[in-house]
Tab-separated table of C-alpha atoms in Angstrom:
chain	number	residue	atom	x	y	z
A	1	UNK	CA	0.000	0.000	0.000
A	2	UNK	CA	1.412	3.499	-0.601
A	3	UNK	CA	2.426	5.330	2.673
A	4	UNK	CA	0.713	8.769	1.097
A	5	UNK	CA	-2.740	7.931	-0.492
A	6	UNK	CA	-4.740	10.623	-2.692
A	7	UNK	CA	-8.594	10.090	-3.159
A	8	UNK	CA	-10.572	10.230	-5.991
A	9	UNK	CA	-7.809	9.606	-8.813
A	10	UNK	CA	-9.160	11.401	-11.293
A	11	UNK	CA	-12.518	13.414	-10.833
A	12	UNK	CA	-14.425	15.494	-13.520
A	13	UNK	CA	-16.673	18.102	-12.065
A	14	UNK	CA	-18.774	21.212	-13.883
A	15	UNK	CA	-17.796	24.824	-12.703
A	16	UNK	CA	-19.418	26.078	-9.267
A	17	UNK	CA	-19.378	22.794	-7.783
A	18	UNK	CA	-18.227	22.000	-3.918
A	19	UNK	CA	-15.492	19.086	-4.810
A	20	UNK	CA	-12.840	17.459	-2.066
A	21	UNK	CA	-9.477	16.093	-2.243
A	22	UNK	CA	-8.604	13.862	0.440
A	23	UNK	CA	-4.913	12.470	1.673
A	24	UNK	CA	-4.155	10.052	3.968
A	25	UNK	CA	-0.736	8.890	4.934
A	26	UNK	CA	1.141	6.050	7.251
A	27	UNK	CA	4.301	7.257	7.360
A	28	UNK	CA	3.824	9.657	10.610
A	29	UNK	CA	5.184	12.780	9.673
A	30	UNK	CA	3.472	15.524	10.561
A	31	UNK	CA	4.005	18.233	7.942
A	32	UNK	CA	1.499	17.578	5.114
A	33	UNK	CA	1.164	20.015	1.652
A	34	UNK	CA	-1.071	20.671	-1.336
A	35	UNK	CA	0.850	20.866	-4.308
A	36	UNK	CA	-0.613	21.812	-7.860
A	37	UNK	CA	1.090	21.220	-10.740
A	38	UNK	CA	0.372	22.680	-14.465
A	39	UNK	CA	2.503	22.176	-17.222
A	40	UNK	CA	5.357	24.344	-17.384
A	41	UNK	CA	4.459	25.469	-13.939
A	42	UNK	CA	6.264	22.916	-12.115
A	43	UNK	CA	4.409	22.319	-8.775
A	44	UNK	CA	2.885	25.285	-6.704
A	45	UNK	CA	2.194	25.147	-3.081
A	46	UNK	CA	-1.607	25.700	-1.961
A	47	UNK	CA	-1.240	25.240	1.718
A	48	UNK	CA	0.512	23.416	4.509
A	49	UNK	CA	0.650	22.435	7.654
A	50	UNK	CA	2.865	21.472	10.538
A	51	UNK	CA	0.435	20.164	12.908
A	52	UNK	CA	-3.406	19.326	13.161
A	53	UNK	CA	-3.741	23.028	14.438
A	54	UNK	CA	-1.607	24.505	12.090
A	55	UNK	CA	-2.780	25.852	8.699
A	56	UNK	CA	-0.724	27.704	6.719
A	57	UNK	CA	-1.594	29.656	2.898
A	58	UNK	CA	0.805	28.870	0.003
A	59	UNK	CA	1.717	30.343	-2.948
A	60	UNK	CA	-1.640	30.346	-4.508
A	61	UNK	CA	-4.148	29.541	-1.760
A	62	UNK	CA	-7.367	31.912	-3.067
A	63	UNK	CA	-9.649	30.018	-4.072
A	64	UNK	CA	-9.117	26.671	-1.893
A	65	UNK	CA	-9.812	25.704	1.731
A	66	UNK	CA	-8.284	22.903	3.569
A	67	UNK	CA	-8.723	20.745	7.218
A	68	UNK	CA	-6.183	18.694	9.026
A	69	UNK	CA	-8.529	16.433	10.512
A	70	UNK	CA	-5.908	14.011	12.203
A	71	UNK	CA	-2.039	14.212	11.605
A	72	UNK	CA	-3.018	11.346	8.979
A	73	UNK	CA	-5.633	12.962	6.976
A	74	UNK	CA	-5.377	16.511	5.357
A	75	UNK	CA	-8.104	17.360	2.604
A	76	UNK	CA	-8.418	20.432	0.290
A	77	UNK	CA	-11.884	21.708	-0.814
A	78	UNK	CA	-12.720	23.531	-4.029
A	79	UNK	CA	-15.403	25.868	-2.507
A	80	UNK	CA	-16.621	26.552	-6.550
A	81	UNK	CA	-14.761	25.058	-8.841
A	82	UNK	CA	-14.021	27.182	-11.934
A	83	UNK	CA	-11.986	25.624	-15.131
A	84	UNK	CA	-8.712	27.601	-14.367
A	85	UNK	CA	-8.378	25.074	-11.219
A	86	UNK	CA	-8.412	22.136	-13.699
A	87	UNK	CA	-4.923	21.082	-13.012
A	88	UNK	CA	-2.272	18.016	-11.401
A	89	UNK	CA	-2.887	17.881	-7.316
A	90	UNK	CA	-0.569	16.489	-5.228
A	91	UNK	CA	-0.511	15.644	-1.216
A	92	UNK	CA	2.596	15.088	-0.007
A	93	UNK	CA	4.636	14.942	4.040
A	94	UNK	CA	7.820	15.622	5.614
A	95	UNK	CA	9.273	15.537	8.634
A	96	UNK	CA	11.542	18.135	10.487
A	97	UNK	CA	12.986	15.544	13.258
A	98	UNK	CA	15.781	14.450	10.985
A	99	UNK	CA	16.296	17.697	9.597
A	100	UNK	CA	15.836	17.186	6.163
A	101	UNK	CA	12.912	18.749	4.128
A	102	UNK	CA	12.471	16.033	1.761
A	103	UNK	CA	8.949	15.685	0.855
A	104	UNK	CA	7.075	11.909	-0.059
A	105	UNK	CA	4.462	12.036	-2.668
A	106	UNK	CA	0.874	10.743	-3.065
A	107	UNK	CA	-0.399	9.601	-6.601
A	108	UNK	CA	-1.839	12.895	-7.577
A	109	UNK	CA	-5.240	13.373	-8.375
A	110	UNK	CA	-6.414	14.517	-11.903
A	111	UNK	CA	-9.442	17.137	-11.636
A	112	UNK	CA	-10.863	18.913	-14.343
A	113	UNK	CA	-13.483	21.375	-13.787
A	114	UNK	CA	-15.602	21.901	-17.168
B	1	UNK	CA	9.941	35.793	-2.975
B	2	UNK	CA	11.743	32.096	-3.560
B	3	UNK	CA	12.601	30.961	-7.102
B	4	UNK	CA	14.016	28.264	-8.470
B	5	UNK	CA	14.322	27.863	-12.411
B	6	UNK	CA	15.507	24.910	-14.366
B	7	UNK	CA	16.960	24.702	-17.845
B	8	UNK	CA	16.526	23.843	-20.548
B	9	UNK	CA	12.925	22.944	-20.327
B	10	UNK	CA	12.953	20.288	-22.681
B	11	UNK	CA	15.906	18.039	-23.703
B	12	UNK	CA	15.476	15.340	-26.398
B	13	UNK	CA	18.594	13.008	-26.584
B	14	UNK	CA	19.760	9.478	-28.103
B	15	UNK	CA	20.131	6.428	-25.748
B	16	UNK	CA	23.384	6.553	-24.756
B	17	UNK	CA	24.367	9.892	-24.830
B	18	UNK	CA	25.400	11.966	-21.610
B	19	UNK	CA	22.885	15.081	-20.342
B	20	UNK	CA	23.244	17.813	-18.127
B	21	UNK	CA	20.688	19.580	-15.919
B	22	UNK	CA	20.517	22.791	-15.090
B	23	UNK	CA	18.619	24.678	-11.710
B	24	UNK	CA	19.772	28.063	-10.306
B	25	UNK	CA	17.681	29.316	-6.885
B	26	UNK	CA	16.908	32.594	-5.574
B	27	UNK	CA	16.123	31.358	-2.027
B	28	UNK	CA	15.911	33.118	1.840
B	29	UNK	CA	17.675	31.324	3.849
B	30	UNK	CA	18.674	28.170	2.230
B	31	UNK	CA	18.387	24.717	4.072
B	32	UNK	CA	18.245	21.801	0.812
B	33	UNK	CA	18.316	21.404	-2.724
B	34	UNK	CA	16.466	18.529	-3.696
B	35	UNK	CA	16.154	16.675	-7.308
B	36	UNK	CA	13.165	14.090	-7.876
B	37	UNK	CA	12.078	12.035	-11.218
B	38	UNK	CA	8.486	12.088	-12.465
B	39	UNK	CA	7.397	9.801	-14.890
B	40	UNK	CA	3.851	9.629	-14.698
B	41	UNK	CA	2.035	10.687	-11.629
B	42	UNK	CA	3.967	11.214	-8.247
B	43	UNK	CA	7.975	12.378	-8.263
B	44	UNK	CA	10.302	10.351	-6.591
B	45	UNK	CA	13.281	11.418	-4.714
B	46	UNK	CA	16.487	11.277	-6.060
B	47	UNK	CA	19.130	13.373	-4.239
B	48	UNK	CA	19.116	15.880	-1.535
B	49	UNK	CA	22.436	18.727	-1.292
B	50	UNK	CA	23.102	20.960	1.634
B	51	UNK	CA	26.914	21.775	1.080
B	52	UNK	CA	28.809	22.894	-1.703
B	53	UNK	CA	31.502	21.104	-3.638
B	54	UNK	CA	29.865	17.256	-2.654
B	55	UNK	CA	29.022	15.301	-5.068
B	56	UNK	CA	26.067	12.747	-4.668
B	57	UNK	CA	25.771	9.678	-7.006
B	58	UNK	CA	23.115	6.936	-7.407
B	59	UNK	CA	24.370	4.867	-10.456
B	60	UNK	CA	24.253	6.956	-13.922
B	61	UNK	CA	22.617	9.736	-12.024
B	62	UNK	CA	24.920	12.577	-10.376
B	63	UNK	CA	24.208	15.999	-8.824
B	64	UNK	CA	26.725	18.793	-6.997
B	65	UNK	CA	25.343	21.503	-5.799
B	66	UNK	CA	27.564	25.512	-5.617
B	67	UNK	CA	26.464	27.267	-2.777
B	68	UNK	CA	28.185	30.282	-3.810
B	69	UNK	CA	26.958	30.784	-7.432
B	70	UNK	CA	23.514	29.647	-6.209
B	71	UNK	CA	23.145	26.626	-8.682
B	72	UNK	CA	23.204	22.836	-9.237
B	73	UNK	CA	23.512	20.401	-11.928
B	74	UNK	CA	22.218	17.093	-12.455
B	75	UNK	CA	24.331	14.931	-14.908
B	76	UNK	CA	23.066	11.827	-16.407
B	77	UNK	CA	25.336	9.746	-18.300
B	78	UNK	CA	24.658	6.801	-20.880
B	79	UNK	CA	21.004	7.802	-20.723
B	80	UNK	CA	18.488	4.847	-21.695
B	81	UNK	CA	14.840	5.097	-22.485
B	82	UNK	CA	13.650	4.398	-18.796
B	83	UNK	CA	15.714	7.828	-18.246
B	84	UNK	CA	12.774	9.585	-19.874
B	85	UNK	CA	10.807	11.603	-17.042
B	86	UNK	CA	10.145	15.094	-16.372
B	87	UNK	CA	13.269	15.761	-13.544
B	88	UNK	CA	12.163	19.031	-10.944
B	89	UNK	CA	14.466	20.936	-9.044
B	90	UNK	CA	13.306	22.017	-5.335
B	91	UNK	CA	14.761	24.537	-2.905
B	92	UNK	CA	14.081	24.458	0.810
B	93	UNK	CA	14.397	27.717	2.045
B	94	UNK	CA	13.314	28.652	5.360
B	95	UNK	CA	12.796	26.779	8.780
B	96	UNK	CA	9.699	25.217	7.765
B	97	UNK	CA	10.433	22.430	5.386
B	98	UNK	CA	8.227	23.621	2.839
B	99	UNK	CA	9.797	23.512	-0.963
B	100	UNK	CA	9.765	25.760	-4.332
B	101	UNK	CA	9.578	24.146	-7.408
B	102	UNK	CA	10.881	24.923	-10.653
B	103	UNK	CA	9.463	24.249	-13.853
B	104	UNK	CA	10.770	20.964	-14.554
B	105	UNK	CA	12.944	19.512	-17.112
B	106	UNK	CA	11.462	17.066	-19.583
B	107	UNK	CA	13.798	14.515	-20.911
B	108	UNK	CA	13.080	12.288	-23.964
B	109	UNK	CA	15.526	9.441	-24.353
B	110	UNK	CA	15.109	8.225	-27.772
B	111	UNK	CA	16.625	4.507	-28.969
């Protein structure tokens, strides 16, 4: 089983719909992102957090809302999708106690918003 | 504002032949470079650099990482078709482990 899991895989939804991304993990770090990636964009940070209480806005937060529900489990809501959002989305975790920043990857999920 | 840009965006080489990867960083307080593979959904991890000057190696695949000149390279030598990926550059830059992207490189590795 992979140790960061992204739910749905792929999801098609029409503009000004409510949609959710959800990411689990098992690997028990507790820093967990929202990545999205468009081509030629590499990937941009949505939000992030360090904790269960901790939220923190990325790069390009406006227009997305996220909960750390447990340290396993951090979703991101689309409040209204719009097509712009159509895009690569990415969970992914770290961990600061052995000082590095690497980050571990879910599968991505594929939304388009049409 | 952290940036990180790769070059050249796209690379299209013969099996066999040697290529060379390019990031350069414009970060606040630098902790990590990091280099990952993506093939076709999630990138894996291939090297992380904090100091200058060391070279890390994982069989064909080699990165080194100046400090000074605020860049690093990622060499691949007698590239095969399984080499073929889109290869991102990432910068940590503050205390809080989170990571800026470039664009990507995207390799094609023809037989």
């Amino acid at each position: 089983d992979a140790d960061v899991t992204q739910t749905p895989r792929n999801r098609i939804t029409k503009t000004g719909k409510r949609i959710m991304l959800e990411c689990s993990q098992t690997k028990g770090h507790d820093r967990m992102y929202w990545y999205r990636q468009d081509p030629g964009l590499g990937l941009r940070l949505i939000y992030y957090s360090f904790d269960v209480k901790d939220i923190n806005k990325g790069e390009i937060s406006d227009g997305y809302s996220v909960s750390r529900q447990a340290q396993a489990k951090f979703s991101l809501s689309l409040e209204s999708a719009i097509p712009n959002q159509t895009a690569l989305y990415f969970c992914a975790t770290s961990t600061a106690r052995s000082g590095n920043t690497e980050a571990f990857f879910g599968q991505g999920t594929r939304l388009t918003v049409v | 504002e952290d940036k990180v840009v790769q070059s050249p965006l796209s690379l299209v080489v013969h099996e066999g032949d040697t290529v060379t990867l390019n990031c350069s960083y414009e970060v606040t307080n630098f902790r990590s470079l990091l280099w990952y593979k993506q093939e076709k959904k999630a990138p894996t991890f291939l090297f992380m650099l904090t100091s200058s000057g060391i070279e890390k190696k994982s069989g064909r695949l080699s990165s080194i990482l100046d400090k000074k000149e605020l860049f690093s390279i990622l060499n691949i030598t007698a590239t095969q078709t399984g080499d073929s990926a889109v290869y991102l550059c990432a910068v940590g830059g503050t205390s809080y482990g989170k990571l800026t992207f470039g664009q990507g490189t995207i390799l094609t590795v023809h037989p």
